[in-house]
Amino acid sequence: MTSHADYVLRIVEERRVRFVRLWFVDVLGILKSIAIPASELEAALEDGVSLDGSSLEGGVRGHERDVVAHPDPTTFQLLPWRTDAVVGRMFCDLRLPDGTPFAADSRQALRRMLGVAADLGYTFQVGAEIEFFLFAVPEGDGPPVPLDDGAYYDLTPLDVGSSFRRRTIEHVEGMSIPVKASHHEVAPSQHEIDLHHTDALSMADAVTTFRLTVKEVAGELGVYATFMPKPLEDVPGSGMHLHLSLFRGDENLFAGDPLSELGQAFLAGVLAHAGELCAVTNQWVNSYKRLVSGDEAPEHVTWARHGRAALARVPVARRPEAARVELRQPDPSCNPYLTFALVLAAGLRGIERGYNLPPEGEGPPLPESLREATDRFDASELARETLGDRMCDWIVANKRREWGDYRRAVTEFERRRLLRLL
Amino acid sequence: MSEAWIYAPASPAASETARLLAELGFTPHRVEANGALRPRPDARQPALAVLAGDDWADVCARLRDDELLCAVPCLVTIDQEGLETGEVLDGHELIVRPFTAAELRARIARARATTHGIEPGDVVRTGDLELNLATYQVTIDGVPIDFTHMEYELLKFLMTHPGRVFSREALLSAVWGYDYYGGARTVDVHVRRVRAKLGQEHAARIRTVRSVGYRFDA
């Protein structure tokens, strides 16, 4: 077998690739990209590419101005939506010049947590159902304009949505992300695409790639896509339901009726820590408007076998290897790397300390606002142990700033209620 | 570095063969063929098996029955006496001791061609699906399909071993080796990715054989 780097260099030559984009995310999970010409690729694979660390969100200290992006050649893939020039991409790990991990690198934070799980003999598998909205590009600063009034599973003729979904699936699968299903969601202009489960690191890369791909395809069709948790007031928001399972080799350790003891302890851990992890799984002011709306979004930390209001669902698995827990709390605008790392940490703690699963349908409320979520995250010993103080402090500072800005904002709600009345 | 496994008792002839193989760029390992077929329990397949002992016919048969080693090109080395008295089977590439590195190189190329029906630089073809072993390019009806490295290696292995069922463990060790990450599920995940990229018609060529593994139908 050829080495990964040799394969990349050979493909770049054979396919006449002009540029390679080096991808990484900031602490909020926002995708960043630097493009290097193909001629620089060999050096980049060998030594990495230097970045100005102070331009990265993530609380860089003075002596960390130099950050080096090391491309992961196993993630090399040509972008399917570019036709004018052939462009490839690779995900990167961020390190300091001395080779130590950069404290604000989400990908390595997840890798570290997966290493902890691997030492215990576990591999963590994640599947994702991702919801989002498509809107017509508004004139000026107008409100978002839905493209249709399509209801759940509707097949509307002349539906931009279905040609959109077809093209998206083609591109997404071209990026090594197999799609399990897709359909129109409850709300107008809302879509859902379900990604087949895979190991957590690949899935975090997949979610990141998926969000960009969806936006690219929307752009091609002259509309735009948003993963904002709650873009319209009167219709359900967008969630990202995660299907979680732990394997040892080929064996699904959650298999049971409906869940093994180990699976129950994992779920108990996820539930016990759900509130303190919200600042990552639901990281925006807007996220809490989805969680309060009822419908399919959870408001309480509960689990259930059936029904769609619980925070976690234990579906009946048709085969033992399909046993899983469905987590319905995160939204699609989260940082998937940190979300997966923290959810795994919470589950493993449940196993390690033998947490008991509470009765079905009973549990405390989730944080009501980003402020409450940030306070609880700040005090979370689990989060600090998993992500490190540096990253946690940075997240807390960023979220307090967002809350501060929000407090100063005068909203449409206030004007509607008060402007004429008072 | 490609490994070559030499099945022979320790002898000057075996050492000489190892030296010549090293000269040709192989990493030689000697295997005492008195039980184990592998130099280490966790070893994957070598690029070449050289049978240098008297029991070569027996070793050949055992290699054919081993799920992972059945597709390894075999080269039988034999001396003049063995050639005159022994049983020479059809279908085995033979080289008569003593031999030179150049002769060995030529015989190895022939052994590979006999086993795979392909040589480096060749194109493996199934319908309009083509995989070029020299350039790593895969095309369907001339249109390139872009794979990640491990997707390519998996497809290459399946296409160069058509019609045979491989368990997921076998694929894992043949394609990923033992430094893989993610367990045997990795194979399913990659099969799914490769199928998604191949499109319906060709995806169906990678057959799931229930509770056994996968088979490529050319």
XYZ file of C-alpha atoms in Angstrom:
640
model
C 0.000 0.000 0.000
C 1.191 3.507 -0.766
C 1.465 5.971 2.058
C -1.372 8.450 2.505
C 0.798 11.409 1.515
C 2.060 9.680 -1.648
C -1.500 8.942 -2.665
C -2.491 12.594 -2.215
C 0.493 13.853 -4.228
C -0.200 11.389 -7.011
C -3.895 12.281 -7.250
C -3.070 15.985 -7.284
C -0.744 15.362 -10.206
C -3.050 13.005 -12.130
C -6.170 15.112 -11.677
C -4.302 18.385 -12.277
C -5.469 19.817 -8.969
C -4.680 23.532 -8.846
C -5.373 24.335 -5.212
C -5.787 22.453 -1.991
C -7.875 23.931 0.774
C -6.729 23.253 4.300
C -9.746 23.140 6.583
C -10.079 23.549 10.335
C -12.732 24.934 12.638
C -12.581 27.588 15.330
C -13.875 26.942 18.835
C -17.440 27.700 17.729
C -17.168 25.137 14.944
C -17.090 27.721 12.161
C -15.179 26.353 9.169
C -11.953 28.155 8.235
C -10.031 27.495 5.082
C -6.691 28.472 3.635
C -5.908 27.575 0.052
C -2.429 26.591 -1.006
C -1.291 26.034 -4.601
C -0.563 22.436 -5.550
C 3.146 23.279 -5.768
C 3.213 23.926 -2.003
C 1.457 20.699 -1.129
C 4.438 18.436 -0.545
C 5.966 20.895 1.924
C 2.589 21.354 3.627
C 2.208 17.598 4.099
C 5.708 17.393 5.508
C 5.919 20.451 7.752
C 2.411 21.900 7.961
C 1.464 25.478 7.144
C 1.939 28.389 9.535
C -1.063 30.500 10.464
C -1.320 33.700 12.384
C -2.833 32.345 15.584
C -4.153 35.730 16.632
C -6.596 35.597 13.722
C -8.171 32.433 15.126
C -11.059 32.608 17.537
C -9.918 30.813 20.606
C -8.058 33.037 23.039
C -4.524 32.989 21.740
C -1.802 34.055 24.129
C 1.065 36.266 23.057
C 3.627 33.521 22.553
C 1.164 31.429 20.547
C 0.896 33.734 17.597
C 2.362 31.030 15.411
C 0.081 28.082 14.939
C 0.852 25.328 12.448
C -1.910 23.551 10.506
C -0.964 19.927 9.810
C -3.134 18.437 7.056
C -4.564 14.959 7.630
C -3.938 13.212 4.276
C -6.552 10.508 4.959
C -9.191 13.244 4.567
C -7.982 14.344 1.131
C -10.953 14.690 -1.179
C -11.677 16.644 -4.346
C -14.539 19.109 -4.029
C -17.362 17.894 -6.274
C -19.036 21.266 -6.753
C -16.171 23.112 -8.379
C -16.015 22.741 -12.108
C -13.817 25.634 -13.241
C -10.699 24.519 -11.377
C -10.067 21.191 -9.677
C -9.779 21.828 -5.941
C -9.036 19.406 -3.114
C -9.446 19.719 0.609
C -7.927 18.207 3.742
C -8.858 18.648 7.381
C -6.033 19.843 9.624
C -4.865 19.439 13.171
C -3.527 22.635 14.741
C -0.291 22.527 16.678
C 2.237 24.926 18.117
C 5.629 25.104 16.392
C 7.072 22.705 19.010
C 4.501 20.089 17.981
C 2.236 20.276 21.024
C -1.507 20.492 20.340
C -2.986 23.982 20.098
C -5.318 24.378 23.084
C -8.153 25.762 20.965
C -8.149 22.953 18.365
C -11.556 21.272 18.491
C -10.536 18.362 16.288
C -7.755 17.355 18.636
C -10.042 17.783 21.650
C -12.326 15.158 20.132
C -9.391 12.963 19.129
C -8.109 13.074 22.700
C -11.506 11.992 24.072
C -11.749 9.201 21.488
C -8.322 8.071 22.661
C -9.664 7.816 26.218
C -12.532 5.674 24.918
C -10.144 3.555 22.820
C -8.024 2.843 25.908
C -11.164 1.383 27.473
C -11.700 -0.712 24.324
C -14.587 1.378 22.973
C -15.247 2.963 19.608
C -17.887 5.676 19.527
C -20.251 5.638 16.543
C -22.425 8.603 15.632
C -25.194 9.048 13.082
C -26.766 12.474 12.505
C -30.122 13.771 11.302
C -29.587 17.356 10.285
C -32.383 19.883 9.774
C -32.051 23.227 8.030
C -34.049 25.842 6.150
C -33.844 27.060 2.584
C -34.855 30.635 1.976
C -35.174 32.868 -1.047
C -32.606 35.634 -0.975
C -34.578 38.565 0.503
C -34.546 42.019 -0.962
C -32.616 44.340 1.291
C -32.823 43.511 4.997
C -36.226 41.832 4.834
C -37.254 38.805 6.855
C -36.442 35.300 5.562
C -38.765 34.208 2.750
C -39.750 30.516 2.825
C -39.729 28.847 -0.575
C -42.822 26.734 -0.130
C -45.561 25.703 2.232
C -44.621 22.077 1.905
C -45.688 19.975 4.833
C -43.931 16.981 6.311
C -42.932 14.434 3.643
C -44.776 16.444 0.987
C -43.704 15.932 -2.565
C -44.423 19.306 -4.047
C -44.105 19.776 -7.774
C -41.980 22.696 -8.863
C -40.249 22.289 -5.550
C -36.787 23.815 -5.541
C -36.396 21.648 -2.500
C -36.410 18.292 -4.211
C -33.924 19.196 -6.930
C -31.938 20.830 -4.180
C -31.953 17.669 -2.099
C -31.022 15.520 -5.095
C -28.049 17.697 -5.958
C -27.006 18.002 -2.324
C -27.018 14.242 -1.842
C -24.943 13.787 -4.984
C -22.336 16.269 -3.757
C -22.391 15.092 -0.159
C -21.866 11.472 -1.205
C -19.101 12.663 -3.506
C -17.457 13.960 -0.314
C -17.523 10.471 1.281
C -20.643 11.115 3.354
C -23.270 8.458 2.591
C -26.820 9.704 3.006
C -29.388 7.477 4.658
C -32.549 9.424 3.920
C -33.833 12.888 3.135
C -37.227 14.517 3.339
C -39.135 17.737 3.646
C -39.660 18.654 7.288
C -42.603 19.998 9.262
C -41.979 23.671 8.595
C -42.141 25.449 5.245
C -38.778 25.365 3.499
C -37.367 23.037 6.132
C -35.409 19.969 5.089
C -33.804 17.052 6.830
C -30.940 14.914 5.606
C -29.838 11.870 7.600
C -26.204 10.784 7.525
C -25.195 7.154 8.019
C -23.405 6.477 11.292
C -19.624 6.328 11.355
C -16.845 6.906 13.896
C -17.225 10.200 15.753
C -14.236 11.995 14.215
C -15.370 11.195 10.664
C -18.878 12.301 11.603
C -17.668 15.629 13.000
C -15.724 16.190 9.764
C -18.841 15.081 7.857
C -21.145 17.546 9.643
C -18.697 20.359 8.949
C -18.405 19.340 5.289
C -22.158 18.870 5.027
C -22.969 22.389 6.217
C -20.672 23.895 3.611
C -21.941 21.593 0.848
C -25.565 22.506 1.562
C -24.718 26.203 1.405
C -22.798 25.713 -1.857
C -25.688 23.874 -3.513
C -28.199 26.458 -2.285
C -25.996 29.140 -3.782
C -25.926 27.286 -7.121
C -29.740 27.352 -7.121
C -29.947 31.033 -6.184
C -31.302 30.501 -2.668
C -29.598 30.282 0.717
C -29.495 27.665 3.423
C -29.327 28.266 7.146
C -28.587 26.021 10.100
C -29.784 28.701 12.519
C -31.647 26.828 15.284
C -34.860 28.874 15.163
C -35.144 31.191 12.146
C -38.960 31.549 12.135
C -41.002 32.315 15.208
C -44.122 30.282 14.568
C -42.715 27.069 13.150
C -40.416 24.441 14.673
C -36.703 25.101 14.641
C -33.867 22.937 13.338
C -32.313 20.221 15.447
C -29.489 17.798 14.920
C -30.509 14.455 16.341
C -27.548 12.238 17.110
C -27.686 8.442 17.124
C -25.052 7.237 19.548
C -23.594 3.812 20.193
C -20.475 2.261 21.671
C -18.815 -0.727 20.072
C -16.161 -3.122 21.215
C -14.808 -4.548 17.980
C -17.862 -5.779 16.151
C -20.114 -5.887 19.168
C -22.632 -3.129 19.857
C -22.402 -2.693 23.634
C -25.810 -0.996 23.792
C -27.678 -4.058 22.508
C -30.325 -5.083 25.041
C -33.996 -4.783 25.695
C -34.193 -1.993 24.798
C -30.758 -1.029 26.119
C -27.961 -2.977 27.832
C -26.882 -2.086 31.378
C -23.823 -0.382 29.963
C -26.030 1.531 27.539
C -28.299 2.592 30.396
C -25.350 3.884 32.419
C -24.084 5.757 29.341
C -27.487 7.334 28.806
C -27.727 8.174 32.512
C -24.383 9.992 32.196
C -25.527 11.925 29.131
C -28.728 12.954 30.940
C -27.002 13.847 34.202
C -24.645 16.243 32.414
C -26.998 17.458 29.643
C -27.708 20.802 31.334
C -24.088 21.743 31.907
C -23.108 20.977 28.300
C -25.797 23.142 26.679
C -23.407 26.051 26.156
C -21.733 23.808 23.536
C -24.583 21.657 22.216
C -26.875 24.714 21.989
C -24.379 27.502 21.795
C -26.276 30.566 20.600
C -28.833 32.950 22.131
C -31.150 31.723 19.392
C -30.705 28.044 20.357
C -32.921 28.512 23.421
C -35.815 29.715 21.283
C -35.871 26.296 19.669
C -35.781 24.534 23.036
C -38.748 26.462 24.410
C -41.033 25.940 21.442
C -42.324 22.522 22.370
C -43.002 20.573 19.190
C -40.126 18.173 18.770
C -37.516 20.066 20.740
C -36.890 18.929 24.325
C -37.482 21.253 27.258
C -36.723 18.753 30.004
C -33.913 16.300 30.570
C -35.927 13.148 30.044
C -35.681 9.914 28.141
C -38.393 7.829 26.532
C -38.926 4.740 24.405
C -41.592 6.410 22.323
C -42.692 9.932 21.565
C -40.737 12.855 20.320
C -40.638 15.319 23.199
C -37.939 13.650 25.283
C -34.324 14.770 25.248
C -33.214 11.218 24.553
C -35.059 8.416 22.882
C -34.225 4.726 22.971
C -35.538 3.400 19.681
C -36.438 -0.248 19.291
C -33.527 -1.697 17.335
C -34.453 -4.220 14.687
C -31.033 -5.837 14.922
C -28.670 -5.949 17.931
C -25.966 -4.040 16.025
C -28.424 -1.176 15.462
C -28.995 -0.542 19.191
C -28.527 3.132 19.968
C -29.532 6.195 21.920
C -31.001 9.123 20.020
C -30.007 12.462 21.521
C -32.385 15.229 20.447
C -30.882 18.187 22.244
C -28.095 19.524 19.965
C -28.842 21.864 17.120
C -27.112 21.836 13.728
C -25.186 25.042 14.425
C -23.152 23.489 17.231
C -19.462 22.663 17.067
C -19.754 18.919 16.308
C -16.220 18.118 17.515
C -16.764 19.550 20.985
C -20.348 18.283 21.153
C -19.273 14.695 20.418
C -16.314 14.946 22.818
C -18.511 16.178 25.678
C -21.395 13.779 25.072
C -18.929 10.887 24.994
C -17.269 12.122 28.183
C -20.658 12.342 29.911
C -21.624 8.843 28.783
C -18.310 7.329 29.851
C -18.617 8.972 33.239
C -22.035 7.362 33.600
C -20.440 3.976 32.892
C -17.416 4.591 35.085
C -19.435 5.705 38.110
C -22.387 3.422 37.547
C -25.046 6.128 37.206
C -28.633 4.915 37.461
C -31.080 5.724 34.712
C -33.952 7.853 36.075
C -37.536 6.711 35.427
C -38.843 7.264 31.910
C -40.310 10.726 31.325
C -38.972 12.380 34.497
C -36.249 14.969 34.685
C -35.272 18.582 35.417
C -35.664 21.414 32.897
C -32.886 22.366 30.486
C -31.331 25.829 30.878
C -33.755 28.461 29.657
C -31.235 30.822 28.187
C -27.657 31.069 26.997
C -26.857 32.908 30.204
C -28.002 30.054 32.424
C -26.290 27.537 30.154
C -23.015 29.468 30.302
C -23.099 29.640 34.111
C -23.608 25.904 34.323
C -20.930 25.185 31.743
C -18.493 27.444 33.571
C -18.992 25.355 36.711
C -18.852 22.002 34.921
C -15.987 19.902 36.158
C -16.703 17.392 33.358
C -16.340 20.046 30.660
C -13.096 21.330 32.148
C -11.662 17.855 32.416
C -12.651 17.038 28.823
C -11.767 20.251 27.003
C -9.214 21.823 29.325
C -9.466 25.113 31.217
C -8.110 27.208 28.355
C -10.800 26.167 25.919
C -13.574 26.302 28.529
C -12.578 29.785 29.694
C -12.581 30.985 26.130
C -16.025 29.542 25.428
C -17.393 31.114 28.603
C -15.949 34.539 27.738
C -17.302 34.359 24.185
C -20.775 33.318 25.346
C -20.920 36.003 28.062
C -20.070 38.566 25.385
C -22.870 37.255 23.171
C -25.312 37.433 26.060
C -24.176 40.986 26.859
C -24.782 42.050 23.258
C -28.188 40.383 23.297
C -29.214 42.163 26.499
C -28.623 45.463 24.786
C -30.638 44.527 21.702
C -34.168 45.950 21.381
C -36.185 43.244 19.700
C -39.148 43.057 17.376
C -41.050 41.460 20.263
C -40.732 44.540 22.441
C -41.722 46.901 19.653
C -44.731 44.799 18.751
C -45.993 44.692 22.313
C -45.028 48.059 23.646
C -44.441 50.657 21.001
C -48.093 51.635 20.641
C -49.264 50.594 24.067
C -46.932 52.704 26.104
C 8.357 -1.805 1.994
C 6.969 -5.011 0.452
C 7.563 -8.148 2.420
C 8.615 -11.433 0.908
C 8.151 -14.532 3.043
C 10.529 -17.393 2.465
C 9.189 -20.797 3.480
C 12.312 -22.839 4.183
C 14.370 -24.302 6.977
C 17.448 -22.238 7.833
C 20.046 -23.026 5.183
C 22.675 -21.307 3.042
C 20.233 -21.494 0.105
C 17.535 -19.688 2.102
C 19.991 -16.995 3.192
C 21.122 -16.472 -0.389
C 17.496 -16.127 -1.546
C 16.856 -13.601 1.231
C 19.906 -11.598 0.189
C 18.765 -11.463 -3.457
C 15.214 -10.484 -2.458
C 16.597 -7.661 -0.299
C 18.632 -6.542 -3.291
C 15.386 -6.309 -5.257
C 13.822 -4.092 -2.596
C 11.841 -6.673 -0.632
C 11.968 -7.111 3.122
C 12.578 -10.858 3.465
C 11.222 -12.876 6.411
C 11.874 -16.569 6.801
C 8.986 -18.766 7.929
C 9.507 -22.212 9.408
C 6.679 -23.871 7.562
C 6.054 -26.432 10.263
C 2.718 -25.044 11.410
C 2.315 -21.300 11.208
C 2.063 -19.767 7.761
C 3.070 -16.350 9.109
C 6.361 -15.050 10.494
C 4.381 -13.250 13.231
C 0.826 -14.000 14.336
C -0.304 -10.461 13.430
C 1.465 -10.274 10.053
C -0.600 -9.301 7.012
C -0.028 -10.672 3.537
C 3.379 -10.348 1.959
C 3.836 -9.165 -1.608
C 5.421 -12.502 -2.446
C 5.776 -16.012 -1.031
C 8.953 -17.915 -1.924
C 8.787 -21.663 -1.319
C 12.277 -23.038 -0.863
C 11.778 -26.185 1.188
C 11.132 -29.784 0.148
C 7.580 -29.475 1.452
C 6.722 -26.726 -1.029
C 3.727 -28.522 -2.538
C 2.198 -28.897 0.909
C 2.837 -25.229 1.775
C 1.306 -24.192 -1.555
C -1.857 -26.110 -0.750
C -2.069 -24.560 2.712
C -1.580 -21.058 1.315
C -4.430 -21.680 -1.131
C -6.689 -22.518 1.808
C -5.828 -19.439 3.826
C -8.321 -16.637 3.411
C -5.704 -13.901 3.492
C -2.796 -15.648 1.825
C -4.634 -17.354 -1.023
C -4.014 -14.435 -3.356
C -0.305 -13.996 -2.657
C 1.903 -14.717 -5.695
C 4.022 -17.837 -5.098
C 7.429 -18.634 -6.475
C 8.908 -22.124 -6.002
C 12.690 -22.436 -5.857
C 14.035 -25.871 -6.519
C 17.468 -27.325 -7.233
C 18.468 -29.442 -10.208
C 18.037 -32.662 -8.250
C 14.580 -31.718 -7.079
C 13.633 -30.799 -10.595
C 14.633 -34.246 -11.858
C 13.128 -36.322 -9.067
C 10.319 -34.191 -7.682
C 6.815 -33.658 -8.790
C 6.415 -30.405 -10.698
C 2.892 -29.124 -10.707
C 1.375 -27.004 -13.401
C 0.588 -23.453 -12.560
C 3.528 -22.794 -10.248
C 6.214 -20.401 -11.229
C 9.548 -22.217 -10.771
C 13.101 -21.012 -10.499
C 16.028 -23.393 -10.410
C 18.816 -22.790 -7.893
C 21.337 -21.228 -8.165
C 19.931 -18.102 -9.762
C 20.815 -14.445 -10.166
C 18.936 -11.387 -8.935
C 17.963 -10.540 -12.529
C 16.466 -13.972 -13.092
C 14.658 -13.778 -9.771
C 13.186 -10.404 -10.738
C 11.835 -11.822 -13.993
C 10.343 -14.866 -12.266
C 8.666 -12.693 -9.598
C 7.044 -10.587 -12.317
C 5.736 -13.766 -13.955
C 4.460 -15.125 -10.622
C 2.551 -11.907 -10.060
C 1.104 -11.930 -13.537
C -0.051 -15.555 -13.111
C -1.737 -14.825 -9.799
C -3.471 -11.556 -10.534
C -3.676 -11.560 -14.300
C -2.370 -8.039 -14.014
C 0.932 -6.262 -13.792
C 1.782 -2.872 -12.370
C 0.627 -0.255 -14.812
C -2.302 -2.379 -15.824
C -5.904 -1.361 -15.702
C -8.491 -3.495 -13.932
C -11.760 -3.301 -15.814
C -15.314 -4.363 -15.082
C -17.814 -3.120 -17.594
C -17.192 0.611 -17.895
C -15.652 0.759 -14.411
C -11.869 1.066 -14.648
C -9.219 1.195 -11.966
C -5.705 2.142 -12.973
C -3.178 0.623 -10.594
C -0.364 2.919 -11.713
C -2.143 6.253 -11.527
C -4.713 5.427 -8.793
C -7.429 6.744 -11.068
C -10.900 5.249 -11.090
C -13.276 6.082 -13.905
C -16.787 5.100 -14.937
C -17.321 5.467 -18.652
C -14.231 7.670 -18.692
C -15.513 10.045 -15.989
C -13.189 10.206 -12.969
C -14.556 9.164 -9.576
C -12.546 10.631 -6.716
C -11.877 8.442 -3.719
C -10.077 9.033 -0.466
C -7.010 6.877 -0.037
C -8.581 4.100 2.014
C -11.681 3.982 -0.192
C -9.355 3.511 -3.165
C -7.346 0.771 -1.436
C -10.537 -1.088 -0.503
C -11.947 -0.896 -4.031
C -8.579 -1.947 -5.474
C -8.415 -4.988 -3.222
C -11.962 -6.030 -4.092
C -11.529 -5.481 -7.841
C -8.251 -7.401 -7.961
C -9.785 -10.331 -6.037
C -13.145 -10.758 -7.770
C -15.576 -13.549 -7.014
C -14.156 -14.368 -3.603
C -15.881 -13.663 -0.297
C -13.810 -11.821 2.296
C -14.837 -11.430 5.898
C -14.700 -7.928 7.359
C -11.767 -8.962 9.538
C -9.920 -10.219 6.463
C -10.567 -6.965 4.597
C -9.559 -4.971 7.620
C -6.214 -6.650 7.912
C -5.615 -6.819 4.147
C -6.477 -3.190 3.418
C -5.905 -1.294 6.659
C -3.367 -3.514 8.346
C -3.357 -3.596 12.091
C -2.876 0.106 12.728
C -6.512 0.747 11.872
C -8.784 2.849 13.952
C -12.448 2.242 14.501
C -12.720 -1.555 14.427
C -14.339 -3.823 11.881
C -17.183 -1.303 11.473
C -14.627 0.683 9.486
C -15.031 -1.816 6.656
C -18.822 -1.376 6.506
C -18.469 2.394 6.609
C -15.970 2.411 3.754
C -17.962 -0.068 1.674
C -20.925 2.271 2.056
C -18.862 5.278 0.966
C -17.427 3.457 -2.032
C -20.868 2.226 -3.087
C -22.329 5.739 -2.778
C -19.615 7.089 -5.072
C -19.857 4.263 -7.596
C -23.557 4.808 -8.213
C -26.270 2.197 -8.338
C -25.111 0.002 -11.214
C -21.555 -0.546 -10.030
C -22.393 -0.358 -6.317
C -24.292 -3.609 -6.790
C -21.032 -5.320 -7.755
C -19.881 -5.089 -4.138
C -22.152 -7.752 -2.757
C -22.906 -8.132 0.920
C -22.742 -11.811 1.750
C -24.930 -12.093 4.815
C -23.112 -12.852 8.045
C -19.918 -13.535 6.101
C -18.579 -10.405 4.461
C -18.237 -8.892 1.009
C -17.612 -10.131 -2.509
C -16.832 -8.211 -5.701
C -18.679 -9.523 -8.746
C -16.810 -8.615 -11.898
